PDB file of C-alpha atoms in Angstrom:
ATOM      1  CA  MET A 533     137.000 -21.263 -45.581  1.00 77.00           C
ATOM      2  CA  SER A 534     135.857 -17.803 -44.378  1.00 80.00           C
ATOM      3  CA  ALA A 535     137.470 -16.203 -47.432  1.00 86.00           C
ATOM      4  CA  LEU A 536     135.800 -18.799 -49.656  1.00 91.00           C
ATOM      5  CA  SER A 537     132.405 -18.021 -48.140  1.00 92.00           C
ATOM      6  CA  GLY A 538     133.169 -14.332 -48.789  1.00 93.00           C
ATOM      7  CA  ALA A 539     133.939 -15.127 -52.432  1.00 94.00           C
ATOM      8  CA  VAL A 540     130.640 -16.992 -52.796  1.00 95.00           C
ATOM      9  CA  TRP A 541     128.749 -14.135 -51.128  1.00 95.00           C
ATOM     10  CA  GLY A 542     130.549 -11.825 -53.564  1.00 94.00           C
ATOM     11  CA  LEU A 543     129.028 -13.821 -56.411  1.00 94.00           C
ATOM     12  CA  ALA A 544     125.665 -13.564 -54.639  1.00 95.00           C
ATOM     13  CA  THR A 545     126.160  -9.770 -54.442  1.00 94.00           C
ATOM     14  CA  LEU A 546     126.750  -9.720 -58.195  1.00 92.00           C
ATOM     15  CA  THR A 547     123.400 -11.463 -58.546  1.00 93.00           C
ATOM     16  CA  LYS A 548     121.413  -9.394 -56.049  1.00 93.00           C
ATOM     17  CA  THR A 549     123.049  -6.292 -54.609  1.00 92.00           C
ATOM     18  CA  GLN A 550     121.409  -6.532 -51.196  1.00 92.00           C
ATOM     19  CA  ALA A 551     123.501  -9.655 -50.482  1.00 92.00           C
ATOM     20  CA  VAL A 552     126.315  -7.308 -49.482  1.00 93.00           C
ATOM     21  CA  PHE A 553     124.624  -7.108 -46.046  1.00 94.00           C
ATOM     22  CA  VAL A 554     124.455 -10.886 -45.550  1.00 92.00           C
ATOM     23  CA  PRO A 555     128.031 -11.391 -44.241  1.00 93.00           C
ATOM     24  CA  ILE A 556     127.589  -8.826 -41.474  1.00 92.00           C
ATOM     25  CA  ILE A 557     124.491 -10.660 -40.220  1.00 92.00           C
ATOM     26  CA  PHE A 558     126.405 -13.959 -40.088  1.00 91.00           C
ATOM     27  CA  LEU A 559     129.394 -12.274 -38.420  1.00 90.00           C
ATOM     28  CA  LEU A 560     127.169 -10.784 -35.714  1.00 90.00           C
ATOM     29  CA  VAL A 561     125.266 -14.018 -35.107  1.00 89.00           C
ATOM     30  CA  PHE A 562     128.107 -16.545 -35.162  1.00 87.00           C
ATOM     31  CA  LEU A 563     131.143 -14.604 -33.880  1.00 84.00           C
ATOM     32  CA  TRP A 564     130.864 -12.963 -30.513  1.00 79.00           C
ATOM     33  CA  GLY A 565     134.519 -12.089 -29.839  1.00 85.00           C
ATOM     34  CA  LYS A 566     135.578  -8.673 -31.151  1.00 87.00           C
ATOM     35  CA  ARG A 567     138.949  -9.894 -32.477  1.00 88.00           C
ATOM     36  CA  ALA A 568     137.499 -12.966 -34.178  1.00 85.00           C
ATOM     37  CA  MET A 569     134.696 -10.887 -35.709  1.00 87.00           C
ATOM     38  CA  LEU A 570     137.134  -8.269 -37.001  1.00 90.00           C
ATOM     39  CA  LYS A 571     139.502 -10.883 -38.442  1.00 89.00           C
ATOM     40  CA  ALA A 572     136.746 -12.846 -40.161  1.00 89.00           C
ATOM     41  CA  GLY A 573     135.023  -9.621 -41.251  1.00 91.00           C
ATOM     42  CA  ILE A 574     138.165  -8.338 -42.989  1.00 92.00           C
ATOM     43  CA  LEU A 575     138.686 -11.714 -44.683  1.00 91.00           C
ATOM     44  CA  VAL A 576     135.090 -12.088 -45.816  1.00 92.00           C
ATOM     45  CA  TYR A 577     134.575  -8.520 -47.039  1.00 94.00           C
ATOM     46  CA  THR A 578     137.944  -8.445 -48.845  1.00 93.00           C
ATOM     47  CA  ALA A 579     136.829 -11.548 -50.753  1.00 93.00           C
ATOM     48  CA  VAL A 580     133.395  -9.982 -51.431  1.00 93.00           C
ATOM     49  CA  LEU A 581     135.044  -6.805 -52.800  1.00 93.00           C
ATOM     50  CA  LEU A 582     137.520  -8.721 -54.964  1.00 93.00           C
ATOM     51  CA  VAL A 583     134.798 -10.862 -56.533  1.00 92.00           C
ATOM     52  CA  CYS A 584     132.528  -7.843 -57.101  1.00 90.00           C
ATOM     53  CA  ALA A 585     135.392  -6.026 -58.843  1.00 88.00           C
ATOM     54  CA  LEU A 586     136.053  -8.948 -61.221  1.00 81.00           C
ATOM     55  CA  PRO A 587     133.522  -8.166 -63.996  1.00 72.00           C
ATOM     56  CA  GLY A 588     134.847  -4.587 -64.242  1.00 67.00           C
TER      57      GLY A 588
ATOM     58  CA  MET B 328      99.316 -43.283 -34.326  1.00 78.00           C
ATOM     59  CA  LEU B 329      99.657 -40.523 -36.927  1.00 81.00           C
ATOM     60  CA  ARG B 330     102.547 -39.014 -34.995  1.00 83.00           C
ATOM     61  CA  GLU B 331     104.365 -42.360 -35.028  1.00 85.00           C
ATOM     62  CA  LYS B 332     103.836 -42.699 -38.774  1.00 83.00           C
ATOM     63  CA  ILE B 333     105.186 -39.195 -39.382  1.00 82.00           C
ATOM     64  CA  GLU B 334     108.194 -39.878 -37.152  1.00 81.00           C
ATOM     65  CA  THR B 335     108.908 -43.170 -38.953  1.00 83.00           C
ATOM     66  CA  LEU B 336     108.695 -41.424 -42.313  1.00 81.00           C
ATOM     67  CA  LEU B 337     110.817 -38.477 -41.161  1.00 81.00           C
ATOM     68  CA  ASN B 338     113.520 -40.733 -39.716  1.00 81.00           C
ATOM     69  CA  HIS B 339     113.666 -43.068 -42.699  1.00 84.00           C
ATOM     70  CA  ARG B 340     117.204 -43.381 -44.108  1.00 87.00           C
ATOM     71  CA  TYR B 341     116.015 -42.462 -47.612  1.00 91.00           C
ATOM     72  CA  PHE B 342     113.888 -39.491 -46.526  1.00 91.00           C
ATOM     73  CA  VAL B 343     116.409 -36.780 -47.513  1.00 92.00           C
ATOM     74  CA  PRO B 344     117.484 -38.246 -50.887  1.00 93.00           C
ATOM     75  CA  GLY B 345     113.829 -39.150 -51.539  1.00 94.00           C
ATOM     76  CA  CYS B 346     112.680 -35.578 -50.904  1.00 94.00           C
ATOM     77  CA  ILE B 347     115.435 -34.151 -53.114  1.00 94.00           C
ATOM     78  CA  ALA B 348     114.625 -36.625 -55.910  1.00 96.00           C
ATOM     79  CA  ALA B 349     110.887 -35.895 -55.615  1.00 95.00           C
ATOM     80  CA  GLY B 350     111.580 -32.151 -55.623  1.00 94.00           C
ATOM     81  CA  VAL B 351     113.720 -32.457 -58.759  1.00 95.00           C
ATOM     82  CA  LEU B 352     111.119 -34.644 -60.487  1.00 96.00           C
ATOM     83  CA  LEU B 353     108.344 -32.205 -59.575  1.00 95.00           C
ATOM     84  CA  ARG B 354     110.304 -29.282 -61.039  1.00 95.00           C
ATOM     85  CA  LEU B 355     111.233 -31.214 -64.168  1.00 95.00           C
ATOM     86  CA  LEU B 356     107.553 -32.017 -64.703  1.00 95.00           C
ATOM     87  CA  TRP B 357     106.646 -28.395 -64.102  1.00 95.00           C
ATOM     88  CA  ILE B 358     109.130 -26.963 -66.618  1.00 92.00           C
ATOM     89  CA  TRP B 359     108.171 -29.685 -69.118  1.00 93.00           C
ATOM     90  CA  LEU B 360     104.392 -29.282 -68.840  1.00 92.00           C
ATOM     91  CA  VAL B 361     103.862 -25.617 -67.992  1.00 90.00           C
ATOM     92  CA  ARG B 362     104.732 -23.116 -70.689  1.00 86.00           C
ATOM     93  CA  ALA B 363     105.949 -19.958 -68.995  1.00 86.00           C
ATOM     94  CA  ASP B 364     106.798 -17.047 -71.266  1.00 85.00           C
ATOM     95  CA  GLN B 365     109.681 -14.903 -70.102  1.00 86.00           C
ATOM     96  CA  VAL B 366     108.255 -11.419 -69.511  1.00 86.00           C
ATOM     97  CA  SER B 367     109.404  -8.244 -67.757  1.00 88.00           C
ATOM     98  CA  ASP B 368     112.597  -8.854 -65.703  1.00 89.00           C
ATOM     99  CA  PHE B 369     112.898 -12.434 -66.915  1.00 92.00           C
ATOM    100  CA  ALA B 370     112.838 -11.355 -70.570  1.00 91.00           C
ATOM    101  CA  TRP B 371     115.441  -8.697 -69.793  1.00 91.00           C
ATOM    102  CA  TYR B 372     117.810 -11.232 -68.192  1.00 92.00           C
ATOM    103  CA  TYR B 373     117.240 -13.645 -71.088  1.00 93.00           C
ATOM    104  CA  GLN B 374     118.021 -10.967 -73.668  1.00 91.00           C
ATOM    105  CA  ARG B 375     121.166  -9.810 -71.843  1.00 91.00           C
ATOM    106  CA  ALA B 376     122.352 -13.422 -71.532  1.00 92.00           C
ATOM    107  CA  MET B 377     121.909 -13.886 -75.281  1.00 92.00           C
ATOM    108  CA  ASP B 378     123.879 -10.660 -75.886  1.00 90.00           C
ATOM    109  CA  ILE B 379     126.707 -11.939 -73.667  1.00 91.00           C
ATOM    110  CA  ALA B 380     126.721 -15.334 -75.411  1.00 92.00           C
ATOM    111  CA  ALA B 381     126.852 -13.573 -78.796  1.00 89.00           C
ATOM    112  CA  GLY B 382     129.885 -11.500 -77.701  1.00 88.00           C
ATOM    113  CA  ARG B 383     128.023  -8.186 -77.440  1.00 87.00           C
ATOM    114  CA  GLY B 384     128.747  -7.887 -73.705  1.00 85.00           C
ATOM    115  CA  TYR B 385     126.404  -6.714 -70.965  1.00 86.00           C
ATOM    116  CA  SER B 386     124.677  -4.029 -72.971  1.00 82.00           C
ATOM    117  CA  VAL B 387     121.316  -2.664 -74.088  1.00 83.00           C
ATOM    118  CA  ASN B 388     121.118  -1.708 -77.784  1.00 80.00           C
ATOM    119  CA  GLY B 389     124.907  -1.770 -77.930  1.00 78.00           C
ATOM    120  CA  ILE B 390     125.348   0.534 -74.927  1.00 80.00           C
ATOM    121  CA  ARG B 391     126.984  -0.987 -71.835  1.00 81.00           C
ATOM    122  CA  THR B 392     124.699  -1.052 -68.824  1.00 80.00           C
ATOM    123  CA  ALA B 393     124.734  -1.500 -65.056  1.00 79.00           C
ATOM    124  CA  TYR B 394     120.977  -1.128 -64.669  1.00 81.00           C
ATOM    125  CA  TRP B 395     120.702  -4.472 -62.873  1.00 86.00           C
ATOM    126  CA  PRO B 396     123.511  -6.614 -61.373  1.00 87.00           C
ATOM    127  CA  ALA B 397     125.327  -8.680 -63.979  1.00 88.00           C
ATOM    128  CA  GLY B 398     125.592 -11.961 -62.051  1.00 91.00           C
ATOM    129  CA  TYR B 399     122.632 -13.906 -63.431  1.00 94.00           C
ATOM    130  CA  PRO B 400     122.984 -12.746 -67.083  1.00 93.00           C
ATOM    131  CA  LEU B 401     126.688 -13.679 -66.862  1.00 93.00           C
ATOM    132  CA  PHE B 402     125.823 -17.154 -65.550  1.00 94.00           C
ATOM    133  CA  LEU B 403     123.096 -17.664 -68.158  1.00 94.00           C
ATOM    134  CA  GLY B 404     125.265 -16.141 -70.888  1.00 94.00           C
ATOM    135  CA  GLY B 405     128.026 -18.610 -70.040  1.00 94.00           C
ATOM    136  CA  LEU B 406     125.582 -21.498 -70.379  1.00 94.00           C
ATOM    137  CA  PHE B 407     124.248 -20.133 -73.683  1.00 94.00           C
ATOM    138  CA  TYR B 408     127.786 -19.637 -74.972  1.00 94.00           C
ATOM    139  CA  LEU B 409     128.658 -23.270 -74.194  1.00 94.00           C
ATOM    140  CA  PHE B 410     125.434 -25.014 -75.234  1.00 92.00           C
ATOM    141  CA  GLY B 411     123.532 -22.526 -77.390  1.00 89.00           C
ATOM    142  CA  PRO B 412     120.810 -19.966 -76.586  1.00 89.00           C
ATOM    143  CA  ILE B 413     118.129 -22.459 -75.577  1.00 90.00           C
ATOM    144  CA  GLN B 414     115.592 -21.153 -73.061  1.00 90.00           C
ATOM    145  CA  PHE B 415     114.919 -24.646 -71.722  1.00 92.00           C
ATOM    146  CA  LEU B 416     118.596 -24.909 -70.746  1.00 93.00           C
ATOM    147  CA  GLY B 417     118.137 -22.026 -68.306  1.00 93.00           C
ATOM    148  CA  LYS B 418     115.155 -23.821 -66.802  1.00 94.00           C
ATOM    149  CA  LEU B 419     117.172 -27.029 -66.448  1.00 95.00           C
ATOM    150  CA  ALA B 420     119.916 -25.033 -64.722  1.00 95.00           C
ATOM    151  CA  ASN B 421     117.232 -23.784 -62.324  1.00 95.00           C
ATOM    152  CA  VAL B 422     116.347 -27.368 -61.409  1.00 96.00           C
ATOM    153  CA  VAL B 423     120.020 -28.210 -60.766  1.00 96.00           C
ATOM    154  CA  LEU B 424     120.402 -25.070 -58.629  1.00 96.00           C
ATOM    155  CA  TYR B 425     117.242 -25.962 -56.718  1.00 95.00           C
ATOM    156  CA  SER B 426     118.469 -29.483 -55.952  1.00 95.00           C
ATOM    157  CA  ALA B 427     121.717 -28.009 -54.563  1.00 96.00           C
ATOM    158  CA  THR B 428     119.721 -25.445 -52.569  1.00 96.00           C
ATOM    159  CA  ILE B 429     117.514 -28.122 -51.002  1.00 95.00           C
ATOM    160  CA  TRP B 430     120.520 -30.233 -50.006  1.00 95.00           C
ATOM    161  CA  MET B 431     122.355 -27.212 -48.551  1.00 95.00           C
ATOM    162  CA  SER B 432     119.279 -26.178 -46.562  1.00 95.00           C
ATOM    163  CA  TYR B 433     119.402 -29.638 -44.952  1.00 94.00           C
ATOM    164  CA  VAL B 434     123.113 -29.307 -44.124  1.00 94.00           C
ATOM    165  CA  LEU B 435     122.722 -25.773 -42.769  1.00 93.00           C
ATOM    166  CA  ALA B 436     119.600 -26.419 -40.678  1.00 93.00           C
ATOM    167  CA  LYS B 437     121.157 -29.576 -39.201  1.00 92.00           C
ATOM    168  CA  LYS B 438     124.358 -27.722 -38.283  1.00 91.00           C
ATOM    169  CA  VAL B 439     122.796 -24.499 -36.980  1.00 90.00           C
ATOM    170  CA  PHE B 440     120.012 -26.107 -34.910  1.00 90.00           C
ATOM    171  CA  HIS B 441     122.095 -29.179 -33.903  1.00 90.00           C
ATOM    172  CA  SER B 442     119.119 -31.258 -34.951  1.00 89.00           C
ATOM    173  CA  GLU B 443     118.704 -33.894 -37.650  1.00 91.00           C
ATOM    174  CA  GLY B 444     114.928 -33.343 -37.503  1.00 90.00           C
ATOM    175  CA  ALA B 445     115.276 -29.611 -38.279  1.00 92.00           C
ATOM    176  CA  GLY B 446     117.308 -30.461 -41.381  1.00 93.00           C
ATOM    177  CA  ARG B 447     114.785 -33.032 -42.542  1.00 93.00           C
ATOM    178  CA  ILE B 448     111.835 -30.662 -42.082  1.00 93.00           C
ATOM    179  CA  ALA B 449     113.741 -27.952 -44.002  1.00 94.00           C
ATOM    180  CA  VAL B 450     114.361 -30.371 -46.892  1.00 94.00           C
ATOM    181  CA  CYS B 451     110.703 -31.425 -46.994  1.00 93.00           C
ATOM    182  CA  ALA B 452     109.450 -27.814 -46.877  1.00 93.00           C
ATOM    183  CA  LEU B 453     111.737 -26.608 -49.661  1.00 93.00           C
ATOM    184  CA  ALA B 454     111.247 -29.645 -51.894  1.00 93.00           C
ATOM    185  CA  PHE B 455     107.453 -29.339 -51.992  1.00 94.00           C
ATOM    186  CA  TYR B 456     106.829 -25.617 -51.441  1.00 93.00           C
ATOM    187  CA  PRO B 457     104.656 -24.584 -54.439  1.00 93.00           C
ATOM    188  CA  ASN B 458     106.270 -21.183 -54.944  1.00 91.00           C
ATOM    189  CA  GLN B 459     109.716 -22.763 -55.148  1.00 90.00           C
ATOM    190  CA  THR B 460     108.456 -25.258 -57.709  1.00 92.00           C
ATOM    191  CA  ALA B 461     106.670 -22.719 -59.911  1.00 92.00           C
ATOM    192  CA  PHE B 462     109.706 -20.427 -60.047  1.00 91.00           C
ATOM    193  CA  ALA B 463     111.736 -23.153 -61.776  1.00 92.00           C
ATOM    194  CA  SER B 464     110.237 -22.204 -65.146  1.00 92.00           C
ATOM    195  CA  LEU B 465     111.317 -18.568 -64.929  1.00 92.00           C
ATOM    196  CA  LEU B 466     114.750 -17.260 -65.869  1.00 93.00           C
ATOM    197  CA  SER B 467     115.020 -15.287 -62.660  1.00 92.00           C
ATOM    198  CA  THR B 468     117.956 -14.163 -60.599  1.00 93.00           C
ATOM    199  CA  GLU B 469     116.426 -15.405 -57.331  1.00 93.00           C
ATOM    200  CA  ILE B 470     117.242 -19.083 -57.853  1.00 95.00           C
ATOM    201  CA  LEU B 471     120.960 -18.545 -58.452  1.00 95.00           C
ATOM    202  CA  PHE B 472     121.015 -16.005 -55.622  1.00 96.00           C
ATOM    203  CA  GLN B 473     119.372 -18.426 -53.196  1.00 95.00           C
ATOM    204  CA  CYS B 474     121.870 -21.145 -54.090  1.00 96.00           C
ATOM    205  CA  LEU B 475     124.894 -18.853 -53.669  1.00 96.00           C
ATOM    206  CA  LEU B 476     123.531 -17.394 -50.427  1.00 96.00           C
ATOM    207  CA  LEU B 477     123.158 -20.859 -48.906  1.00 96.00           C
ATOM    208  CA  LEU B 478     126.542 -22.047 -50.203  1.00 96.00           C
ATOM    209  CA  GLY B 479     128.222 -19.041 -48.597  1.00 95.00           C
ATOM    210  CA  ALA B 480     126.316 -19.661 -45.355  1.00 94.00           C
ATOM    211  CA  VAL B 481     127.280 -23.353 -45.270  1.00 94.00           C
ATOM    212  CA  LEU B 482     130.952 -22.526 -45.896  1.00 93.00           C
ATOM    213  CA  PHE B 483     130.910 -19.786 -43.251  1.00 92.00           C
ATOM    214  CA  VAL B 484     129.217 -21.906 -40.592  1.00 91.00           C
ATOM    215  CA  PHE B 485     131.576 -24.841 -41.211  1.00 88.00           C
ATOM    216  CA  ALA B 486     134.580 -22.493 -41.179  1.00 84.00           C
ATOM    217  CA  GLN B 487     133.973 -21.571 -37.549  1.00 78.00           C
ATOM    218  CA  GLY B 488     136.534 -23.181 -35.285  1.00 55.00           C
ATOM    219  CA  ARG B 489     138.955 -23.717 -38.168  1.00 53.00           C
ATOM    220  CA  PRO B 490     141.902 -21.471 -39.008  1.00 43.00           C
ATOM    221  CA  GLY B 491     141.526 -19.020 -41.921  1.00 42.00           C
TER     222      GLY B 491
END
C-alpha cells in the first residue's frame, strides 16, 4: 500500500513537480519511528522515481 | 433550534452522497452553461494533448519539450486518442475527477481526525466551494493533481499499520 501511494504520488509529480515534496510531509507527520520512516520512505520514493522515469 | 437543524442535516444518512451528487450536478451545469475559452496555460495543455493524441508526441512545433510536466497533457491526450479531440470531454473528465476528490476528502478527513463530522464538513465545503466549481470548465492540471494527491494520501494513511 505504501508503494502504491508512492506510485500515485509519482503520477502527481508528473502533473505538478512540487508534489515530489508531499511524501516527506506525510512520512514526518504519520511515522514517528526512525526505522519505520526509513523503510516507508525508501518504498515510497522508489515508487515515485520509477513512475517519474516512465515517460522517458 | 438552528444548531439542531444543522446537526440533523449533517448527520443525515444521505448527506455525503447528496453533497457529492449536488456538487457533480453544479459542475455539470457550470460546464454546460458557462463558455470558458482555453487561454494561456490551459490552451497550451489542450494543444499538447491534441499533439499527443495525433501521434506527434509531447512537442512544440515538432520539437520535443519538457517546459511543463507532461502528466496532464498525457492524461488528456489519452482521452482525446480514445474518444476524439473534444474540449468538452476534458471538462467532463474534470467533473469525474472532482467527484472522486470530494469523496476522498471525506474518507481522509474522517480517518485523520477520527471524526465523522470532520469528513462531512470537508465534503460539504469542497462540493459547494465556488472556486472548485468554476475551475471545472478549464483544462487545467490542478484538478488531476488534486485528485492524485488525495488518492496517494488516502492510500498512505490506510497503509499505516499494515505490512508493505
